[in-house]
mmCIF file of C-alpha atoms in Angstrom:
data_model
loop_
_atom_site.group_PDB
_atom_site.id
_atom_site.type_symbol
_atom_site.label_atom_id
_atom_site.label_comp_id
_atom_site.label_asym_id
_atom_site.label_seq_id
_atom_site.Cartn_x
_atom_site.Cartn_y
_atom_site.Cartn_z
ATOM 1 C CA THR A 95 -154.210 227.799 4.467
ATOM 2 C CA GLU A 96 -151.596 229.642 2.634
ATOM 3 C CA VAL A 97 -154.089 231.253 0.161
ATOM 4 C CA ASP A 98 -156.213 232.722 2.495
ATOM 5 C CA PHE A 99 -153.243 234.145 4.062
ATOM 6 C CA LEU A 100 -151.942 236.017 1.056
ATOM 7 C CA LYS A 101 -155.449 236.943 0.403
ATOM 8 C CA SER A 102 -155.843 238.533 4.093
ATOM 9 C CA ILE A 103 -152.373 240.390 3.271
ATOM 10 C CA GLU A 104 -153.809 241.560 -0.338
ATOM 11 C CA ILE A 105 -156.633 242.992 1.292
ATOM 12 C CA ASP A 106 -154.726 244.608 4.149
ATOM 13 C CA PRO A 107 -150.772 244.824 4.042
ATOM 14 C CA ARG A 108 -150.514 246.582 6.907
ATOM 15 C CA ASN A 109 -152.188 244.088 9.038
ATOM 16 C CA LEU A 110 -149.235 242.860 11.257
ATOM 17 C CA ASN A 111 -151.428 240.179 13.021
ATOM 18 C CA VAL A 112 -152.074 238.588 9.768
ATOM 19 C CA ARG A 113 -148.702 238.596 8.912
ATOM 20 C CA HIS A 114 -147.360 237.119 12.361
ATOM 21 C CA TRP A 115 -149.963 234.243 11.820
ATOM 22 C CA TYR A 116 -148.647 233.940 8.106
ATOM 23 C CA SER A 117 -145.057 233.914 9.440
ATOM 24 C CA LEU A 118 -145.656 231.153 12.283
ATOM 25 C CA TYR A 119 -147.616 229.222 9.357
ATOM 26 C CA LEU A 120 -144.616 229.048 7.445
ATOM 27 C CA SER A 121 -142.402 228.310 10.001
ATOM 28 C CA ALA A 122 -144.512 225.110 10.578
ATOM 29 C CA MET A 123 -144.281 224.194 7.142
ATOM 30 C CA GLY A 124 -140.621 224.195 7.167
ATOM 31 C CA GLU A 125 -140.343 227.483 5.224
ATOM 32 C CA PHE A 126 -137.886 229.479 7.404
ATOM 33 C CA ASP A 127 -136.821 232.083 5.084
ATOM 34 C CA LYS A 128 -140.045 233.069 4.025
ATOM 35 C CA ALA A 129 -141.099 233.467 7.585
ATOM 36 C CA MET A 130 -138.334 235.798 8.275
ATOM 37 C CA VAL A 131 -139.102 237.326 5.033
ATOM 38 C CA GLN A 132 -142.754 238.387 6.746
ATOM 39 C CA SER A 133 -140.772 239.175 10.304
ATOM 40 C CA ASP A 134 -138.905 241.715 8.366
ATOM 41 C CA ILE A 135 -141.475 243.562 6.902
ATOM 42 C CA ILE A 136 -143.660 243.508 10.170
ATOM 43 C CA ALA A 137 -140.447 245.243 11.590
ATOM 44 C CA THR A 138 -140.561 248.016 9.363
ATOM 45 C CA MET A 139 -144.033 248.681 10.181
ATOM 46 C CA ASP A 140 -144.058 247.959 14.281
ATOM 47 C CA GLU A 141 -143.443 251.353 15.486
ATOM 48 C CA ASN A 142 -144.416 249.953 19.139
ATOM 49 C CA ARG A 143 -142.168 246.510 18.815
ATOM 50 C CA ASP A 144 -145.346 245.076 19.737
ATOM 51 C CA TYR A 145 -143.773 241.721 17.478
ATOM 52 C CA LEU A 146 -140.649 240.987 19.078
ATOM 53 C CA LEU A 147 -141.944 237.878 20.701
ATOM 54 C CA GLY A 148 -143.218 237.032 17.650
ATOM 55 C CA ARG A 149 -139.620 237.094 15.900
ATOM 56 C CA GLY A 150 -138.232 235.465 18.765
ATOM 57 C CA SER A 151 -140.431 232.462 18.430
ATOM 58 C CA LEU A 152 -139.482 232.288 14.618
ATOM 59 C CA LEU A 153 -135.834 232.313 15.278
ATOM 60 C CA TYR A 154 -136.862 229.667 17.957
ATOM 61 C CA PHE A 155 -137.972 227.102 15.412
ATOM 62 C CA ALA A 156 -135.279 228.220 12.909
ATOM 63 C CA ARG A 157 -132.507 227.357 15.115
ATOM 64 C CA LYS A 158 -131.210 230.336 15.414
ATOM 65 C CA ASN A 159 -130.423 230.421 19.213
ATOM 66 C CA ILE A 160 -127.663 232.831 19.570
ATOM 67 C CA GLU A 161 -130.046 235.569 17.576
ATOM 68 C CA MET A 162 -132.622 234.721 19.619
ATOM 69 C CA ARG A 163 -131.155 234.998 22.814
ATOM 70 C CA ASP A 164 -129.973 238.575 22.164
ATOM 71 C CA LEU A 165 -133.450 239.666 20.760
ATOM 72 C CA MET A 166 -135.151 238.173 24.058
ATOM 73 C CA ILE A 167 -132.436 240.127 26.105
ATOM 74 C CA GLU A 168 -133.551 243.243 24.832
ATOM 75 C CA VAL A 169 -137.230 242.121 25.380
ATOM 76 C CA VAL A 170 -136.500 241.593 28.814
ATOM 77 C CA LYS A 171 -134.922 244.876 29.262
ATOM 78 C CA MET A 172 -137.699 246.718 27.686
ATOM 79 C CA ASP A 173 -140.144 245.587 30.076
ATOM 80 C CA THR A 174 -139.239 243.185 32.810
ATOM 81 C CA SER A 175 -142.560 242.060 33.792
ATOM 82 C CA VAL A 176 -143.688 240.557 30.709
ATOM 83 C CA ALA A 177 -143.546 236.237 31.312
ATOM 84 C CA TRP A 178 -143.420 235.552 28.300
ATOM 85 C CA ALA A 179 -140.219 237.297 27.391
ATOM 86 C CA TYR A 180 -138.565 235.198 30.093
ATOM 87 C CA ASP A 181 -140.178 231.794 28.787
ATOM 88 C CA TRP A 182 -138.498 232.559 25.454
ATOM 89 C CA LEU A 183 -135.245 233.500 26.650
ATOM 90 C CA GLY A 184 -135.085 230.479 28.793
ATOM 91 C CA MET A 185 -135.454 228.023 25.571
ATOM 92 C CA ALA A 186 -132.714 229.881 24.098
ATOM 93 C CA TYR A 187 -130.461 229.419 26.893
ATOM 94 C CA CYS A 188 -132.129 226.164 27.155
ATOM 95 C CA GLU A 189 -131.029 225.397 23.890
ATOM 96 C CA LEU A 190 -127.516 226.427 23.914
ATOM 97 C CA GLU A 191 -126.970 224.290 26.935
ATOM 98 C CA ASP A 192 -126.452 227.345 29.066
ATOM 99 C CA TYR A 193 -128.517 225.575 31.872
ATOM 100 C CA ASP A 194 -127.707 228.047 34.656
ATOM 101 C CA ASN A 195 -129.144 230.869 32.865
ATOM 102 C CA SER A 196 -132.013 228.875 31.397
ATOM 103 C CA LEU A 197 -133.222 227.891 34.809
ATOM 104 C CA GLU A 198 -132.800 231.380 36.801
ATOM 105 C CA THR A 199 -134.976 232.534 33.602
ATOM 106 C CA TYR A 200 -137.601 230.109 33.864
ATOM 107 C CA PHE A 201 -138.072 230.618 37.321
ATOM 108 C CA LYS A 202 -138.647 234.052 36.636
ATOM 109 C CA ALA A 203 -141.276 233.310 34.141
ATOM 110 C CA PHE A 204 -142.651 230.708 36.119
ATOM 111 C CA GLU A 205 -142.975 233.274 39.204
ATOM 112 C CA LEU A 206 -144.467 235.963 36.794
ATOM 113 C CA ALA A 207 -146.906 233.402 34.897
ATOM 114 C CA ASP A 208 -148.393 232.610 38.465
ATOM 115 C CA GLY A 209 -147.427 228.967 37.549
ATOM 116 C CA THR A 210 -148.853 228.264 34.295
ATOM 117 C CA VAL A 211 -148.593 225.068 32.678
ATOM 118 C CA GLU A 212 -147.332 226.727 29.577
ATOM 119 C CA VAL A 213 -144.315 228.164 31.609
ATOM 120 C CA GLY A 214 -143.820 224.785 33.763
ATOM 121 C CA ALA A 215 -143.576 222.577 31.084
ATOM 122 C CA GLY A 216 -140.647 224.772 29.740
ATOM 123 C CA LEU A 217 -139.038 224.753 33.447
ATOM 124 C CA GLY A 218 -139.483 221.105 33.754
ATOM 125 C CA HIS A 219 -137.685 220.311 30.241
ATOM 126 C CA ALA A 220 -135.055 222.390 31.007
ATOM 127 C CA LEU A 221 -134.767 221.216 34.607
ATOM 128 C CA GLY A 222 -134.372 217.595 33.260
ATOM 129 C CA MET A 223 -132.059 218.648 30.721
ATOM 130 C CA ALA A 224 -129.773 220.173 33.545
ATOM 131 C CA GLY A 225 -129.749 216.979 35.281
ATOM 132 C CA GLN A 226 -131.813 217.998 37.645
ATOM 133 C CA TYR A 227 -134.037 214.681 36.993
ATOM 134 C CA LYS A 228 -135.725 214.534 40.564
ATOM 135 C CA VAL A 229 -137.327 218.253 40.543
ATOM 136 C CA ALA A 230 -138.392 217.527 37.042
ATOM 137 C CA LYS A 231 -140.133 214.322 37.559
ATOM 138 C CA GLU A 232 -142.249 215.546 40.400
ATOM 139 C CA MET A 233 -143.054 218.610 38.282
ATOM 140 C CA ALA A 234 -144.301 216.004 35.553
ATOM 141 C CA ASP A 235 -145.971 213.613 38.259
ATOM 142 C CA TYR A 236 -147.905 216.967 39.598
ATOM 143 C CA TYR A 237 -149.233 217.822 36.368
ATOM 144 C CA GLU A 238 -149.995 214.278 35.923
ATOM 145 C CA ILE A 239 -152.176 214.641 38.833
ATOM 146 C CA ALA A 240 -153.514 217.833 38.024
ATOM 147 C CA ALA A 241 -154.774 216.697 34.660
ATOM 148 C CA LYS A 242 -157.422 214.394 36.025
ATOM 149 C CA THR A 243 -159.400 217.276 37.397
ATOM 150 C CA GLN A 244 -158.625 219.915 34.808
ATOM 151 C CA TYR A 245 -157.458 220.730 31.395
ATOM 152 C CA LEU A 246 -153.709 221.016 31.073
ATOM 153 C CA PRO A 247 -151.949 221.034 27.709
ATOM 154 C CA SER A 248 -151.012 217.569 26.581
ATOM 155 C CA VAL A 249 -148.254 219.197 24.369
ATOM 156 C CA GLN A 250 -146.790 221.059 26.790
ATOM 157 C CA ARG A 251 -146.706 218.472 29.038
ATOM 158 C CA SER A 252 -144.531 216.503 26.938
ATOM 159 C CA PHE A 253 -141.964 218.486 26.812
ATOM 160 C CA ILE A 254 -140.991 217.341 30.594
ATOM 161 C CA HIS A 255 -141.177 213.998 29.770
ATOM 162 C CA ILE A 256 -138.858 214.528 27.137
ATOM 163 C CA GLY A 257 -136.430 216.229 29.199
ATOM 164 C CA ILE A 258 -135.988 213.503 31.767
ATOM 165 C CA GLY A 259 -136.009 210.915 28.911
ATOM 166 C CA GLU A 260 -139.378 209.190 29.307
ATOM 167 C CA TYR A 261 -140.063 209.149 25.688
ATOM 168 C CA GLU A 262 -142.953 206.642 25.369
ATOM 169 C CA LYS A 263 -144.779 208.945 27.965
ATOM 170 C CA ALA A 264 -144.244 212.002 25.839
ATOM 171 C CA ILE A 265 -145.662 209.927 22.968
ATOM 172 C CA ASP A 266 -148.579 209.041 24.805
ATOM 173 C CA LEU A 267 -149.546 212.605 25.974
ATOM 174 C CA LEU A 268 -148.909 214.163 21.906
ATOM 175 C CA GLU A 269 -151.037 211.149 20.683
ATOM 176 C CA GLN A 270 -153.760 212.351 23.636
ATOM 177 C CA ALA A 271 -153.039 215.872 22.015
ATOM 178 C CA TYR A 272 -154.056 214.566 18.216
ATOM 179 C CA ASP A 273 -157.420 213.101 19.793
ATOM 180 C CA GLU A 274 -157.933 216.548 21.207
ATOM 181 C CA HIS A 275 -157.203 218.729 18.051
ATOM 182 C CA SER A 276 -154.733 220.540 19.497
ATOM 183 C CA TRP A 277 -153.621 223.362 17.734
ATOM 184 C CA PHE A 278 -149.893 223.411 19.301
ATOM 185 C CA LEU A 279 -149.246 220.133 16.778
ATOM 186 C CA ILE A 280 -149.127 222.407 13.788
ATOM 187 C CA PHE A 281 -145.050 222.481 15.075
ATOM 188 C CA VAL A 282 -144.641 218.906 15.513
ATOM 189 C CA GLN A 283 -142.381 218.929 12.508
ATOM 190 C CA ILE A 284 -139.916 221.724 13.633
ATOM 191 C CA GLU A 285 -140.272 222.004 17.374
ATOM 192 C CA PRO A 286 -136.590 221.249 18.512
ATOM 193 C CA TRP A 287 -137.780 219.756 21.814
ATOM 194 C CA TYR A 288 -138.900 216.844 19.572
ATOM 195 C CA ASP A 289 -135.829 215.913 18.170
ATOM 196 C CA PRO A 290 -134.980 212.894 20.466
ATOM 197 C CA ILE A 291 -137.857 211.370 19.717
ATOM 198 C CA ARG A 292 -137.706 211.538 15.860
ATOM 199 C CA GLY A 293 -137.165 208.307 14.046
ATOM 200 C CA ASN A 294 -139.628 206.684 16.648
ATOM 201 C CA GLU A 295 -142.213 204.772 14.779
ATOM 202 C CA ARG A 296 -145.064 205.665 17.038
ATOM 203 C CA PHE A 297 -144.143 209.654 16.646
ATOM 204 C CA ASP A 298 -143.213 209.031 12.851
ATOM 205 C CA ASN A 299 -146.691 208.252 12.646
ATOM 206 C CA LEU A 300 -148.358 210.790 14.492
ATOM 207 C CA VAL A 301 -146.561 213.329 11.765
ATOM 208 C CA LYS A 302 -148.130 211.504 8.805
ATOM 209 C CA GLN A 303 -151.429 211.324 10.329
ATOM 210 C CA MET A 304 -151.140 215.195 10.624
ATOM 211 C CA ASN A 305 -151.110 215.057 6.858
ATOM 212 C CA PHE A 306 -149.064 218.120 6.389
ATOM 213 C CA PRO A 307 -148.919 219.607 2.687
ATOM 214 C CA ASN A 308 -145.771 218.703 0.916
#
């Protein structure tokens, strides 16, 4: 809870990891300004710039996509081998509807991450949004089959189905994630990629079931 985060920060104000997770919690609750305050504090103490990716995630949830894009370009230049920097940069491009750069960036992330579903789902979503339905559908079907024999996060897989307009299937996966107590659902209120299914009765009921604090 927020009280626990604040107690931890009071005990050790220089614990950047606690501040980072607190900022994510605040974002998940829609408190974007307060989240960025924590990120600004982190920036004053983050001598090695280890938390720039974390700041990028906050900018994404706050829908500050131009600022996020520019920051992630900077992070990629710092180390061209970090898959997650390309992953978040691909998200920024996708949100800015710059699909050519999004796909180029996502394919690089996918390569660096050895095809992990967390990155693959973003790639599949971007492919769908870019109108490359066939390839995106093939990825969704591949993960559907693979999930029968290994655990693949349902929340991430839902992104591909949203990208190709299979909204009911996406909600099926989110309901499955709820049954699995997936921590990724903490962002369900603010995730931009869920915008197409907001207002859907099943999706709205799922959000209510999460029992977020007012």
